PDB file of C-alpha atoms and ligand atoms in Angstrom:
ATOM      1  CA  MET A   1       0.144   0.077  -0.182  1.00  0.00           C
ATOM      2  CA  HIS A   2       2.540   2.420   0.804  1.00  0.00           C
ATOM      3  CA  ASP A   3       6.550   2.421   0.171  1.00  0.00           C
ATOM      4  CA  ALA A   4       8.566   3.567   2.884  1.00  0.00           C
ATOM      5  CA  ASN A   5      10.937   5.488   0.451  1.00  0.00           C
ATOM      6  CA  CYS A   6       8.148   7.064  -1.597  1.00  0.00           C
ATOM      7  CA  ILE A   7       7.940  11.606  -0.920  1.00  0.00           C
ATOM      8  CA  PHE A   8       4.434  11.055  -2.161  1.00  0.00           C
ATOM      9  CA  CYS A   9       3.215   8.581   0.529  1.00  0.00           C
ATOM     10  CA  LYS A  10       5.129  10.585   3.147  1.00  0.00           C
ATOM     11  CA  ILE A  11       3.655  13.220   2.413  1.00  0.00           C
ATOM     12  CA  ILE A  12       0.018  11.506   2.029  1.00  0.00           C
ATOM     13  CA  GLU A  13       0.861  10.160   5.941  1.00  0.00           C
ATOM     14  CA  GLY A  14       1.476  13.993   6.646  1.00  0.00           C
ATOM     15  CA  LYS A  15       5.274  12.533   7.700  1.00  0.00           C
ATOM     16  CA  ILE A  16       6.009  15.586   5.074  1.00  0.00           C
ATOM     17  CA  PRO A  17       4.085  18.924   4.761  1.00  0.00           C
ATOM     18  CA  SER A  18       2.222  20.052   2.097  1.00  0.00           C
ATOM     19  CA  ARG A  19      -0.185  22.353   1.393  1.00  0.00           C
ATOM     20  CA  LYS A  20      -3.257  20.343   0.740  1.00  0.00           C
ATOM     21  CA  VAL A  21      -6.124  20.496  -1.400  1.00  0.00           C
ATOM     22  CA  TYR A  22      -8.292  17.943  -0.896  1.00  0.00           C
ATOM     23  CA  GLU A  23      -8.478  14.393   0.560  1.00  0.00           C
ATOM     24  CA  ASP A  24     -11.061  11.676   1.138  1.00  0.00           C
ATOM     25  CA  GLU A  25     -10.431   7.994   1.864  1.00  0.00           C
ATOM     26  CA  ASP A  26      -8.701   7.334  -1.407  1.00  0.00           C
ATOM     27  CA  ILE A  27      -7.033  10.477  -3.390  1.00  0.00           C
ATOM     28  CA  PHE A  28      -5.436  13.112  -1.654  1.00  0.00           C
ATOM     29  CA  ALA A  29      -4.480  16.780  -3.542  1.00  0.00           C
ATOM     30  CA  PHE A  30      -1.647  19.252  -2.755  1.00  0.00           C
ATOM     31  CA  HIS A  31      -0.297  22.301  -4.327  1.00  0.00           C
ATOM     32  CA  ASP A  32       2.988  21.355  -6.581  1.00  0.00           C
ATOM     33  CA  ILE A  33       5.865  23.091  -4.442  1.00  0.00           C
ATOM     34  CA  ASN A  34       7.447  24.366  -7.563  1.00  0.00           C
ATOM     35  CA  PRO A  35       4.019  25.591  -9.458  1.00  0.00           C
ATOM     36  CA  TRP A  36       4.372  25.975 -13.589  1.00  0.00           C
ATOM     37  CA  ALA A  37       1.281  28.028 -13.516  1.00  0.00           C
ATOM     38  CA  PRO A  38      -0.519  30.135 -11.593  1.00  0.00           C
ATOM     39  CA  VAL A  39      -3.010  27.478 -10.194  1.00  0.00           C
ATOM     40  CA  HIS A  40      -0.654  23.892 -10.188  1.00  0.00           C
ATOM     41  CA  PHE A  41      -1.488  20.843  -7.723  1.00  0.00           C
ATOM     42  CA  LEU A  42      -0.993  17.076  -8.091  1.00  0.00           C
ATOM     43  CA  LEU A  43      -3.637  14.702  -7.773  1.00  0.00           C
ATOM     44  CA  VAL A  44      -2.250  11.162  -6.413  1.00  0.00           C
ATOM     45  CA  PRO A  45      -3.837   8.027  -5.094  1.00  0.00           C
ATOM     46  CA  LYS A  46      -3.684   7.074  -1.730  1.00  0.00           C
ATOM     47  CA  GLN A  47      -2.366   3.326  -2.209  1.00  0.00           C
ATOM     48  CA  HIS A  48       1.410   4.030  -3.494  1.00  0.00           C
ATOM     49  CA  ILE A  49       1.030   3.090  -7.785  1.00  0.00           C
ATOM     50  CA  ALA A  50       4.630   3.852  -9.238  1.00  0.00           C
ATOM     51  CA  SER A  51       2.774   5.455 -12.386  1.00  0.00           C
ATOM     52  CA  MET A  52      -0.375   4.775 -14.923  1.00  0.00           C
ATOM     53  CA  ALA A  53       1.804   1.859 -16.302  1.00  0.00           C
ATOM     54  CA  GLN A  54       0.972  -0.449 -13.422  1.00  0.00           C
ATOM     55  CA  LEU A  55      -2.924   0.361 -14.001  1.00  0.00           C
ATOM     56  CA  THR A  56      -5.217  -2.729 -13.708  1.00  0.00           C
ATOM     57  CA  PRO A  57      -8.871  -2.564 -14.169  1.00  0.00           C
ATOM     58  CA  ALA A  58      -9.127  -2.641 -10.486  1.00  0.00           C
ATOM     59  CA  HIS A  59      -7.665   1.269 -10.852  1.00  0.00           C
ATOM     60  CA  GLU A  60     -10.895   1.932 -12.996  1.00  0.00           C
ATOM     61  CA  ARG A  61     -13.124   3.225 -10.600  1.00  0.00           C
ATOM     62  CA  LEU A  62     -10.113   5.283  -8.479  1.00  0.00           C
ATOM     63  CA  MET A  63      -8.739   7.197 -11.902  1.00  0.00           C
ATOM     64  CA  GLY A  64     -12.213   8.126 -13.423  1.00  0.00           C
ATOM     65  CA  ARG A  65     -12.858   9.668  -9.708  1.00  0.00           C
ATOM     66  CA  MET A  66      -9.336  11.343 -10.220  1.00  0.00           C
ATOM     67  CA  MET A  67     -10.755  12.172 -13.006  1.00  0.00           C
ATOM     68  CA  LEU A  68     -13.868  13.688 -12.257  1.00  0.00           C
ATOM     69  CA  LEU A  69     -12.286  15.500  -8.615  1.00  0.00           C
ATOM     70  CA  ALA A  70      -9.764  17.731 -11.330  1.00  0.00           C
ATOM     71  CA  PRO A  71     -12.361  19.693 -12.781  1.00  0.00           C
ATOM     72  CA  GLN A  72     -13.871  20.595  -9.435  1.00  0.00           C
ATOM     73  CA  LEU A  73     -10.697  20.975  -7.885  1.00  0.00           C
ATOM     74  CA  ALA A  74      -9.371  23.362 -10.426  1.00  0.00           C
ATOM     75  CA  LEU A  75     -12.408  25.914 -10.060  1.00  0.00           C
ATOM     76  CA  GLN A  76     -12.049  25.460  -6.354  1.00  0.00           C
ATOM     77  CA  GLU A  77      -8.533  26.447  -6.704  1.00  0.00           C
ATOM     78  CA  GLY A  78      -8.923  29.597  -8.755  1.00  0.00           C
ATOM     79  CA  CYS A  79      -9.316  28.572 -12.456  1.00  0.00           C
ATOM     80  CA  THR A  80     -11.639  29.987 -14.698  1.00  0.00           C
ATOM     81  CA  PRO A  81     -14.302  28.123 -16.404  1.00  0.00           C
ATOM     82  CA  TYR A  82     -14.374  26.823 -19.423  1.00  0.00           C
ATOM     83  CA  PRO A  83     -13.951  27.580 -22.357  1.00  0.00           C
ATOM     84  CA  GLU A  84     -12.932  30.841 -21.780  1.00  0.00           C
ATOM     85  CA  GLY A  85     -10.454  29.253 -19.012  1.00  0.00           C
ATOM     86  CA  GLY A  86      -9.720  25.898 -18.271  1.00  0.00           C
ATOM     87  CA  PHE A  87      -7.095  23.923 -17.215  1.00  0.00           C
ATOM     88  CA  ARG A  88      -4.158  21.539 -18.276  1.00  0.00           C
ATOM     89  CA  ILE A  89      -4.214  18.250 -16.963  1.00  0.00           C
ATOM     90  CA  VAL A  90      -0.414  15.980 -17.409  1.00  0.00           C
ATOM     91  CA  SER A  91       0.478  12.486 -16.006  1.00  0.00           C
ATOM     92  CA  ASN A  92       4.765  12.296 -16.426  1.00  0.00           C
ATOM     93  CA  THR A  93       4.768   8.337 -16.671  1.00  0.00           C
ATOM     94  CA  GLY A  94       8.592   6.653 -16.744  1.00  0.00           C
ATOM     95  CA  ALA A  95      11.916   8.432 -17.564  1.00  0.00           C
ATOM     96  CA  LEU A  96      11.343   9.524 -20.725  1.00  0.00           C
ATOM     97  CA  GLY A  97       7.478  10.860 -20.178  1.00  0.00           C
ATOM     98  CA  GLY A  98       9.738  12.807 -17.755  1.00  0.00           C
ATOM     99  CA  GLN A  99       8.466  11.100 -14.594  1.00  0.00           C
ATOM    100  CA  GLU A 100      10.255  12.451 -11.187  1.00  0.00           C
ATOM    101  CA  VAL A 101       8.233  11.216  -8.120  1.00  0.00           C
ATOM    102  CA  HIS A 102       7.555   7.378  -9.003  1.00  0.00           C
ATOM    103  CA  HIS A 103       3.782   7.568  -7.307  1.00  0.00           C
ATOM    104  CA  LEU A 104       1.281   8.156  -9.824  1.00  0.00           C
ATOM    105  CA  HIS A 105      -0.109  11.666  -9.846  1.00  0.00           C
ATOM    106  CA  VAL A 106      -1.638  13.674 -12.056  1.00  0.00           C
ATOM    107  CA  HIS A 107      -0.337  17.564 -12.531  1.00  0.00           C
ATOM    108  CA  VAL A 108      -3.457  19.810 -12.702  1.00  0.00           C
ATOM    109  CA  MET A 109      -2.376  23.383 -13.832  1.00  0.00           C
ATOM    110  CA  GLY A 110      -4.315  26.631 -15.085  1.00  0.00           C
ATOM    111  CA  GLY A 111      -4.894  30.169 -14.394  1.00  0.00           C
ATOM    112  CA  PRO A 112      -3.661  32.812 -16.530  1.00  0.00           C
ATOM    113  CA  ARG A 113      -1.294  32.934 -19.246  1.00  0.00           C
ATOM    114  CA  PRO A 114       1.872  33.046 -19.540  1.00  0.00           C
ATOM    115  CA  TRP A 115       2.918  29.694 -17.525  1.00  0.00           C
ATOM    116  CA  LEU A 116       6.791  29.000 -16.624  1.00  0.00           C
ATOM    117  CA  ARG A 117       5.968  26.152 -18.565  1.00  0.00           C
ATOM    118  CA  GLY A 118       3.593  24.008 -19.660  1.00  0.00           C
TER     119      GLY A 118
HETATM  120  P1  AMP B 201       6.965  14.593 -12.180  1.00  0.00           P
HETATM  121  O1  AMP B 201       7.704  15.042 -12.746  1.00  0.00           O
HETATM  122  O2  AMP B 201       5.621  14.459 -13.062  1.00  0.00           O
HETATM  123  O3  AMP B 201       7.105  13.388 -11.616  1.00  0.00           O
HETATM  124  O4  AMP B 201       6.797  15.509 -11.403  1.00  0.00           O
HETATM  125  C1  AMP B 201       6.249  16.079  -9.932  1.00  0.00           C
HETATM  126  C2  AMP B 201       6.442  16.869  -9.119  1.00  0.00           C
HETATM  127  O5  AMP B 201       6.498  16.588  -7.731  1.00  0.00           O
HETATM  128  C3  AMP B 201       7.441  17.963  -9.638  1.00  0.00           C
HETATM  129  O6  AMP B 201       6.481  19.238 -10.048  1.00  0.00           O
HETATM  130  C4  AMP B 201       7.721  19.682  -8.179  1.00  0.00           C
HETATM  131  O7  AMP B 201       7.350  20.206  -8.400  1.00  0.00           O
HETATM  132  C5  AMP B 201       6.759  17.969  -7.379  1.00  0.00           C
HETATM  133  N1  AMP B 201       7.037  18.183  -5.935  1.00  0.00           N
HETATM  134  C6  AMP B 201       8.096  17.133  -5.642  1.00  0.00           C
HETATM  135  N2  AMP B 201       8.436  17.476  -3.904  1.00  0.00           N
HETATM  136  C7  AMP B 201       7.305  17.788  -3.588  1.00  0.00           C
HETATM  137  C8  AMP B 201       6.921  18.370  -2.478  1.00  0.00           C
HETATM  138  N3  AMP B 201       7.547  18.065  -1.702  1.00  0.00           N
HETATM  139  N4  AMP B 201       6.075  18.778  -2.321  1.00  0.00           N
HETATM  140  C9  AMP B 201       4.911  19.252  -3.711  1.00  0.00           C
HETATM  141  N5  AMP B 201       5.389  18.661  -4.645  1.00  0.00           N
HETATM  142  C10 AMP B 201       6.614  18.343  -4.594  1.00  0.00           C
HETATM  143 ZN1   ZN B 202       3.964   6.749  -3.092  1.00  0.00          ZN
END
């Protein structure tokens, strides 16, 4: 369930501080420490899953819930509504996907441009 060496598992457990955006039984969301955009938070499953490459049909509901939360939390965190506003979601997977933290996460970015990246 948890990986003792994983920074996001430690954030979920409260062992490393974070600026929490949302929490329920299965999902945790917190602001990225190095934001690329005026709004930039990460949605993560509480369960340690290394990346999207490890997903199985058992994760269908969890991933579906994360995708439904993204637009709700984007608005809550200050993204302006679709279609003039909106947001971008990114899930880096593996070395060539640019993944640095190996606990599955979805970046949600938005707010007025220009952005630093993305
Ligand atoms: P990725 O390259 O997709 O694996 O992105 C990992 C993200 O985690 C980066 O955008 C980092 O800024 C972010 N990050 C790393 N450590 C922390 C932390 N302690 N709190 C919040 N965000 C973090
Ligand atoms: Zn983890």
